[in-house]
């Protein structure tokens, strides 16, 4: 089988599954979307990608005919990230979000909406399911299975004053129905329901106080 025949076969398989072909992924560069390895990246035709989006090798974004998935400008998805919207699920990712350093899974099914605000950060094997809302600057750090969580919007993690940053879940384990406010963090070890709600300043005692 020639290289051309192999490419045609690969294109046909992706078409049948509603995915962009490697050639189509490469053409996204004309819209300002960066796909670093079009042969290992899988993107549904129904996904909305905007200028500045960066997809590292090994990213998967699936979206069926009844669902929607949109990435904001400058969003970065690292290798090992899987985003899946099925059965009417809806996923939105804000501007300059950083998803999946160390892997991440984001899944919305029937009647479920996952909203990730601007400059959200999700790392190290985190998994989001159900209806979740992460406001601007919120973070989920670590192998946490999060369902129906709400993290308040605030400043991004780079902001020098932790009292003004978005809500944070960190550690490992299961988080169900957790609500975290501005400048707050839950550092879980197993069941997050038993972990205390703390100020992020607890972990950054020398940080300046800049927030009003």
PDB file of C-alpha atoms in Angstrom:
ATOM      1  CA  UNK A   1       0.000   0.000   0.000  1.00  0.00           C
ATOM      2  CA  UNK A   2       1.400   3.396  -0.990  1.00  0.00           C
ATOM      3  CA  UNK A   3       1.666   6.416   1.309  1.00  0.00           C
ATOM      4  CA  UNK A   4      -1.126   8.092  -0.621  1.00  0.00           C
ATOM      5  CA  UNK A   5      -3.395   5.071  -0.184  1.00  0.00           C
ATOM      6  CA  UNK A   6      -2.643   5.052   3.548  1.00  0.00           C
ATOM      7  CA  UNK A   7      -3.532   8.750   3.822  1.00  0.00           C
ATOM      8  CA  UNK A   8      -6.801   8.185   1.956  1.00  0.00           C
ATOM      9  CA  UNK A   9      -7.674   5.310   4.265  1.00  0.00           C
ATOM     10  CA  UNK A  10      -6.895   7.413   7.342  1.00  0.00           C
ATOM     11  CA  UNK A  11      -9.003  10.282   5.991  1.00  0.00           C
ATOM     12  CA  UNK A  12     -11.910   7.943   5.284  1.00  0.00           C
ATOM     13  CA  UNK A  13     -11.820   6.507   8.810  1.00  0.00           C
ATOM     14  CA  UNK A  14     -11.845   9.976  10.354  1.00  0.00           C
ATOM     15  CA  UNK A  15     -14.655  11.149   8.079  1.00  0.00           C
ATOM     16  CA  UNK A  16     -16.758   8.164   9.100  1.00  0.00           C
ATOM     17  CA  UNK A  17     -16.311   9.076  12.757  1.00  0.00           C
ATOM     18  CA  UNK A  18     -17.054  12.756  12.282  1.00  0.00           C
ATOM     19  CA  UNK A  19     -13.450  13.836  12.857  1.00  0.00           C
ATOM     20  CA  UNK A  20     -11.262  16.311  11.019  1.00  0.00           C
ATOM     21  CA  UNK A  21      -8.579  14.776   8.840  1.00  0.00           C
ATOM     22  CA  UNK A  22      -4.884  15.554   9.398  1.00  0.00           C
ATOM     23  CA  UNK A  23      -4.954  17.808   6.341  1.00  0.00           C
ATOM     24  CA  UNK A  24      -7.963  19.711   7.664  1.00  0.00           C
ATOM     25  CA  UNK A  25      -6.291  20.119  11.039  1.00  0.00           C
ATOM     26  CA  UNK A  26      -3.232  21.567   9.342  1.00  0.00           C
ATOM     27  CA  UNK A  27      -5.418  24.082   7.494  1.00  0.00           C
ATOM     28  CA  UNK A  28      -6.638  25.424  10.841  1.00  0.00           C
ATOM     29  CA  UNK A  29      -3.341  27.322  10.947  1.00  0.00           C
ATOM     30  CA  UNK A  30      -4.975  29.768   8.517  1.00  0.00           C
ATOM     31  CA  UNK A  31      -7.391  30.635  11.344  1.00  0.00           C
ATOM     32  CA  UNK A  32      -4.624  31.003  13.924  1.00  0.00           C
ATOM     33  CA  UNK A  33      -5.163  27.570  15.507  1.00  0.00           C
ATOM     34  CA  UNK A  34      -1.967  25.653  16.296  1.00  0.00           C
ATOM     35  CA  UNK A  35      -2.103  21.843  15.993  1.00  0.00           C
ATOM     36  CA  UNK A  36       1.348  20.524  16.808  1.00  0.00           C
ATOM     37  CA  UNK A  37       0.789  16.977  15.512  1.00  0.00           C
ATOM     38  CA  UNK A  38      -2.273  16.566  13.260  1.00  0.00           C
ATOM     39  CA  UNK A  39      -1.809  12.800  13.101  1.00  0.00           C
ATOM     40  CA  UNK A  40      -2.184  12.224  16.863  1.00  0.00           C
ATOM     41  CA  UNK A  41      -4.819  14.908  17.537  1.00  0.00           C
ATOM     42  CA  UNK A  42      -8.507  13.963  17.170  1.00  0.00           C
ATOM     43  CA  UNK A  43     -11.058  16.777  16.822  1.00  0.00           C
ATOM     44  CA  UNK A  44     -14.757  16.481  16.023  1.00  0.00           C
ATOM     45  CA  UNK A  45     -16.084  18.546  13.130  1.00  0.00           C
ATOM     46  CA  UNK A  46     -18.602  20.105  15.512  1.00  0.00           C
ATOM     47  CA  UNK A  47     -15.959  21.602  17.804  1.00  0.00           C
ATOM     48  CA  UNK A  48     -15.402  25.381  17.680  1.00  0.00           C
ATOM     49  CA  UNK A  49     -11.738  26.417  17.860  1.00  0.00           C
ATOM     50  CA  UNK A  50     -10.684  30.058  17.933  1.00  0.00           C
ATOM     51  CA  UNK A  51      -7.495  31.901  17.068  1.00  0.00           C
ATOM     52  CA  UNK A  52      -4.637  31.240  19.441  1.00  0.00           C
ATOM     53  CA  UNK A  53      -5.861  27.809  20.501  1.00  0.00           C
ATOM     54  CA  UNK A  54      -2.980  25.349  20.855  1.00  0.00           C
ATOM     55  CA  UNK A  55      -3.459  21.574  20.706  1.00  0.00           C
ATOM     56  CA  UNK A  56      -0.523  19.436  21.801  1.00  0.00           C
ATOM     57  CA  UNK A  57       0.043  15.866  20.520  1.00  0.00           C
ATOM     58  CA  UNK A  58      -2.386  13.321  21.913  1.00  0.00           C
ATOM     59  CA  UNK A  59      -5.356  15.668  22.465  1.00  0.00           C
ATOM     60  CA  UNK A  60      -8.879  14.355  21.802  1.00  0.00           C
ATOM     61  CA  UNK A  61     -11.984  16.567  21.514  1.00  0.00           C
ATOM     62  CA  UNK A  62     -15.203  14.669  20.715  1.00  0.00           C
ATOM     63  CA  UNK A  63     -18.630  16.208  20.216  1.00  0.00           C
ATOM     64  CA  UNK A  64     -21.680  14.402  18.836  1.00  0.00           C
ATOM     65  CA  UNK A  65     -24.481  15.900  16.724  1.00  0.00           C
ATOM     66  CA  UNK A  66     -26.637  16.823  19.733  1.00  0.00           C
ATOM     67  CA  UNK A  67     -23.879  18.503  21.731  1.00  0.00           C
ATOM     68  CA  UNK A  68     -21.609  21.549  21.620  1.00  0.00           C
ATOM     69  CA  UNK A  69     -17.988  22.213  22.501  1.00  0.00           C
ATOM     70  CA  UNK A  70     -16.134  25.506  22.107  1.00  0.00           C
ATOM     71  CA  UNK A  71     -12.615  26.616  23.035  1.00  0.00           C
ATOM     72  CA  UNK A  72     -11.854  30.280  23.592  1.00  0.00           C
ATOM     73  CA  UNK A  73      -8.947  32.232  22.099  1.00  0.00           C
ATOM     74  CA  UNK A  74      -5.566  31.246  23.469  1.00  0.00           C
ATOM     75  CA  UNK A  75      -6.762  28.072  25.200  1.00  0.00           C
ATOM     76  CA  UNK A  76      -4.012  25.448  25.464  1.00  0.00           C
ATOM     77  CA  UNK A  77      -4.761  21.717  25.668  1.00  0.00           C
ATOM     78  CA  UNK A  78      -1.785  19.575  26.616  1.00  0.00           C
ATOM     79  CA  UNK A  79      -1.091  15.981  25.645  1.00  0.00           C
ATOM     80  CA  UNK A  80      -3.331  13.412  27.304  1.00  0.00           C
ATOM     81  CA  UNK A  81      -6.327  15.768  27.460  1.00  0.00           C
ATOM     82  CA  UNK A  82      -9.696  14.283  26.489  1.00  0.00           C
ATOM     83  CA  UNK A  83     -12.784  16.482  26.128  1.00  0.00           C
ATOM     84  CA  UNK A  84     -16.079  14.714  25.369  1.00  0.00           C
ATOM     85  CA  UNK A  85     -19.598  16.117  24.919  1.00  0.00           C
ATOM     86  CA  UNK A  86     -22.357  13.599  24.135  1.00  0.00           C
ATOM     87  CA  UNK A  87     -26.139  13.307  24.217  1.00  0.00           C
ATOM     88  CA  UNK A  88     -26.735  17.054  24.365  1.00  0.00           C
ATOM     89  CA  UNK A  89     -23.868  17.905  26.701  1.00  0.00           C
ATOM     90  CA  UNK A  90     -22.266  21.344  26.476  1.00  0.00           C
ATOM     91  CA  UNK A  91     -18.655  22.291  27.190  1.00  0.00           C
ATOM     92  CA  UNK A  92     -17.156  25.771  26.950  1.00  0.00           C
ATOM     93  CA  UNK A  93     -13.520  26.650  27.633  1.00  0.00           C
ATOM     94  CA  UNK A  94     -12.527  30.278  28.210  1.00  0.00           C
ATOM     95  CA  UNK A  95      -9.676  32.424  26.993  1.00  0.00           C
ATOM     96  CA  UNK A  96      -6.129  31.354  27.803  1.00  0.00           C
ATOM     97  CA  UNK A  97      -7.255  28.314  29.782  1.00  0.00           C
ATOM     98  CA  UNK A  98      -4.498  25.792  30.507  1.00  0.00           C
ATOM     99  CA  UNK A  99      -5.862  22.254  30.373  1.00  0.00           C
ATOM    100  CA  UNK A 100      -4.139  18.961  30.961  1.00  0.00           C
ATOM    101  CA  UNK A 101      -0.535  19.443  32.021  1.00  0.00           C
ATOM    102  CA  UNK A 102      -0.160  15.858  33.178  1.00  0.00           C
ATOM    103  CA  UNK A 103      -3.472  14.862  31.557  1.00  0.00           C
ATOM    104  CA  UNK A 104      -7.148  15.693  32.104  1.00  0.00           C
ATOM    105  CA  UNK A 105     -10.624  14.391  31.235  1.00  0.00           C
ATOM    106  CA  UNK A 106     -13.672  16.649  30.808  1.00  0.00           C
ATOM    107  CA  UNK A 107     -16.979  14.921  30.033  1.00  0.00           C
ATOM    108  CA  UNK A 108     -20.512  16.297  29.718  1.00  0.00           C
ATOM    109  CA  UNK A 109     -23.477  14.033  28.982  1.00  0.00           C
ATOM    110  CA  UNK A 110     -27.209  14.542  28.490  1.00  0.00           C
ATOM    111  CA  UNK A 111     -28.437  17.735  30.165  1.00  0.00           C
ATOM    112  CA  UNK A 112     -24.980  18.544  31.546  1.00  0.00           C
ATOM    113  CA  UNK A 113     -22.989  21.747  31.096  1.00  0.00           C
ATOM    114  CA  UNK A 114     -19.346  22.304  31.985  1.00  0.00           C
ATOM    115  CA  UNK A 115     -18.240  25.937  31.910  1.00  0.00           C
ATOM    116  CA  UNK A 116     -14.553  26.766  32.271  1.00  0.00           C
ATOM    117  CA  UNK A 117     -13.771  30.476  32.546  1.00  0.00           C
ATOM    118  CA  UNK A 118     -10.819  32.481  31.324  1.00  0.00           C
ATOM    119  CA  UNK A 119      -7.374  31.408  32.541  1.00  0.00           C
ATOM    120  CA  UNK A 120      -8.695  28.308  34.283  1.00  0.00           C
ATOM    121  CA  UNK A 121      -6.019  25.695  35.010  1.00  0.00           C
ATOM    122  CA  UNK A 122      -6.642  21.923  35.196  1.00  0.00           C
ATOM    123  CA  UNK A 123      -3.669  19.602  35.686  1.00  0.00           C
ATOM    124  CA  UNK A 124      -2.204  16.222  36.637  1.00  0.00           C
ATOM    125  CA  UNK A 125      -4.974  13.776  35.840  1.00  0.00           C
ATOM    126  CA  UNK A 126      -8.032  15.750  36.985  1.00  0.00           C
ATOM    127  CA  UNK A 127     -11.444  14.568  35.769  1.00  0.00           C
ATOM    128  CA  UNK A 128     -14.559  16.763  35.486  1.00  0.00           C
ATOM    129  CA  UNK A 129     -18.024  15.302  34.961  1.00  0.00           C
ATOM    130  CA  UNK A 130     -21.605  16.410  35.424  1.00  0.00           C
ATOM    131  CA  UNK A 131     -22.564  20.077  35.635  1.00  0.00           C
ATOM    132  CA  UNK A 132     -19.481  22.054  36.686  1.00  0.00           C
ATOM    133  CA  UNK A 133     -18.665  25.742  36.694  1.00  0.00           C
ATOM    134  CA  UNK A 134     -15.122  26.985  37.111  1.00  0.00           C
ATOM    135  CA  UNK A 135     -14.911  30.761  37.100  1.00  0.00           C
ATOM    136  CA  UNK A 136     -12.068  32.877  35.795  1.00  0.00           C
ATOM    137  CA  UNK A 137      -8.745  31.869  37.363  1.00  0.00           C
ATOM    138  CA  UNK A 138     -10.122  28.760  39.106  1.00  0.00           C
ATOM    139  CA  UNK A 139      -7.913  25.676  39.353  1.00  0.00           C
ATOM    140  CA  UNK A 140      -8.167  21.905  39.808  1.00  0.00           C
ATOM    141  CA  UNK A 141      -4.718  20.541  40.581  1.00  0.00           C
ATOM    142  CA  UNK A 142      -4.105  16.821  40.879  1.00  0.00           C
ATOM    143  CA  UNK A 143      -5.834  13.485  40.218  1.00  0.00           C
ATOM    144  CA  UNK A 144      -9.234  14.646  41.460  1.00  0.00           C
ATOM    145  CA  UNK A 145     -12.522  13.176  40.263  1.00  0.00           C
ATOM    146  CA  UNK A 146     -14.727  16.282  40.385  1.00  0.00           C
ATOM    147  CA  UNK A 147     -18.464  16.188  39.787  1.00  0.00           C
ATOM    148  CA  UNK A 148     -20.965  19.049  40.097  1.00  0.00           C
ATOM    149  CA  UNK A 149     -18.373  21.411  41.538  1.00  0.00           C
ATOM    150  CA  UNK A 150     -18.419  25.210  41.463  1.00  0.00           C
ATOM    151  CA  UNK A 151     -15.251  27.261  41.885  1.00  0.00           C
ATOM    152  CA  UNK A 152     -15.653  31.025  42.187  1.00  0.00           C
ATOM    153  CA  UNK A 153     -14.163  33.422  39.671  1.00  0.00           C
ATOM    154  CA  UNK A 154     -11.188  35.527  40.695  1.00  0.00           C
ATOM    155  CA  UNK A 155      -7.742  36.490  39.506  1.00  0.00           C
ATOM    156  CA  UNK A 156      -5.514  33.913  37.752  1.00  0.00           C
ATOM    157  CA  UNK A 157      -2.996  31.769  39.625  1.00  0.00           C
ATOM    158  CA  UNK A 158      -0.230  34.168  38.594  1.00  0.00           C
ATOM    159  CA  UNK A 159      -1.797  37.017  40.603  1.00  0.00           C
ATOM    160  CA  UNK A 160       0.519  37.832  43.552  1.00  0.00           C
ATOM    161  CA  UNK A 161      -2.269  38.089  46.161  1.00  0.00           C
ATOM    162  CA  UNK A 162      -3.853  34.662  46.848  1.00  0.00           C
ATOM    163  CA  UNK A 163      -6.872  36.328  48.475  1.00  0.00           C
ATOM    164  CA  UNK A 164      -7.997  37.489  45.035  1.00  0.00           C
ATOM    165  CA  UNK A 165      -7.459  34.275  43.075  1.00  0.00           C
ATOM    166  CA  UNK A 166     -10.172  31.994  41.759  1.00  0.00           C
ATOM    167  CA  UNK A 167     -11.246  29.002  43.838  1.00  0.00           C
ATOM    168  CA  UNK A 168      -8.993  25.928  43.965  1.00  0.00           C
ATOM    169  CA  UNK A 169      -9.301  22.181  44.442  1.00  0.00           C
ATOM    170  CA  UNK A 170      -5.964  20.437  45.018  1.00  0.00           C
ATOM    171  CA  UNK A 171      -4.755  17.053  46.206  1.00  0.00           C
ATOM    172  CA  UNK A 172      -6.328  13.760  45.162  1.00  0.00           C
ATOM    173  CA  UNK A 173      -9.579  11.877  45.564  1.00  0.00           C
ATOM    174  CA  UNK A 174     -13.285  12.553  44.975  1.00  0.00           C
ATOM    175  CA  UNK A 175     -15.000  15.939  45.062  1.00  0.00           C
ATOM    176  CA  UNK A 176     -18.807  15.962  44.804  1.00  0.00           C
ATOM    177  CA  UNK A 177     -20.928  19.101  44.998  1.00  0.00           C
ATOM    178  CA  UNK A 178     -18.050  21.181  46.392  1.00  0.00           C
ATOM    179  CA  UNK A 179     -18.360  24.993  46.374  1.00  0.00           C
ATOM    180  CA  UNK A 180     -15.185  27.064  46.744  1.00  0.00           C
ATOM    181  CA  UNK A 181     -15.107  30.860  47.023  1.00  0.00           C
ATOM    182  CA  UNK A 182     -12.646  33.533  45.933  1.00  0.00           C
ATOM    183  CA  UNK A 183      -9.255  33.049  47.587  1.00  0.00           C
ATOM    184  CA  UNK A 184     -10.320  29.692  49.033  1.00  0.00           C
ATOM    185  CA  UNK A 185      -8.930  26.189  48.557  1.00  0.00           C
ATOM    186  CA  UNK A 186      -9.886  22.638  49.474  1.00  0.00           C
ATOM    187  CA  UNK A 187      -6.839  20.385  49.786  1.00  0.00           C
ATOM    188  CA  UNK A 188      -8.278  16.877  49.711  1.00  0.00           C
ATOM    189  CA  UNK A 189      -6.863  13.462  50.474  1.00  0.00           C
ATOM    190  CA  UNK A 190      -9.509  10.925  49.498  1.00  0.00           C
ATOM    191  CA  UNK A 191     -13.016  12.244  50.153  1.00  0.00           C
ATOM    192  CA  UNK A 192     -13.092  16.023  49.706  1.00  0.00           C
ATOM    193  CA  UNK A 193     -16.285  16.200  51.770  1.00  0.00           C
ATOM    194  CA  UNK A 194     -14.161  15.702  54.898  1.00  0.00           C
ATOM    195  CA  UNK A 195     -11.449  18.215  53.923  1.00  0.00           C
ATOM    196  CA  UNK A 196     -11.531  21.731  55.425  1.00  0.00           C
ATOM    197  CA  UNK A 197     -12.182  24.862  53.418  1.00  0.00           C
ATOM    198  CA  UNK A 198      -9.075  27.030  53.794  1.00  0.00           C
ATOM    199  CA  UNK A 199      -7.760  30.360  52.615  1.00  0.00           C
ATOM    200  CA  UNK A 200      -5.174  30.060  49.870  1.00  0.00           C
ATOM    201  CA  UNK A 201      -3.055  32.452  51.901  1.00  0.00           C
ATOM    202  CA  UNK A 202      -2.474  29.574  54.325  1.00  0.00           C
ATOM    203  CA  UNK A 203      -0.129  28.119  51.695  1.00  0.00           C
ATOM    204  CA  UNK A 204       1.365  31.502  50.740  1.00  0.00           C
ATOM    205  CA  UNK A 205       1.785  33.354  54.061  1.00  0.00           C
ATOM    206  CA  UNK A 206       4.393  35.778  52.708  1.00  0.00           C
ATOM    207  CA  UNK A 207       2.313  36.908  49.721  1.00  0.00           C
ATOM    208  CA  UNK A 208       1.361  40.602  49.546  1.00  0.00           C
ATOM    209  CA  UNK A 209      -2.172  41.793  50.309  1.00  0.00           C
ATOM    210  CA  UNK A 210      -3.367  43.602  47.225  1.00  0.00           C
ATOM    211  CA  UNK A 211      -7.046  42.653  46.931  1.00  0.00           C
ATOM    212  CA  UNK A 212      -9.788  44.998  48.091  1.00  0.00           C
TER     213      UNK A 212
END
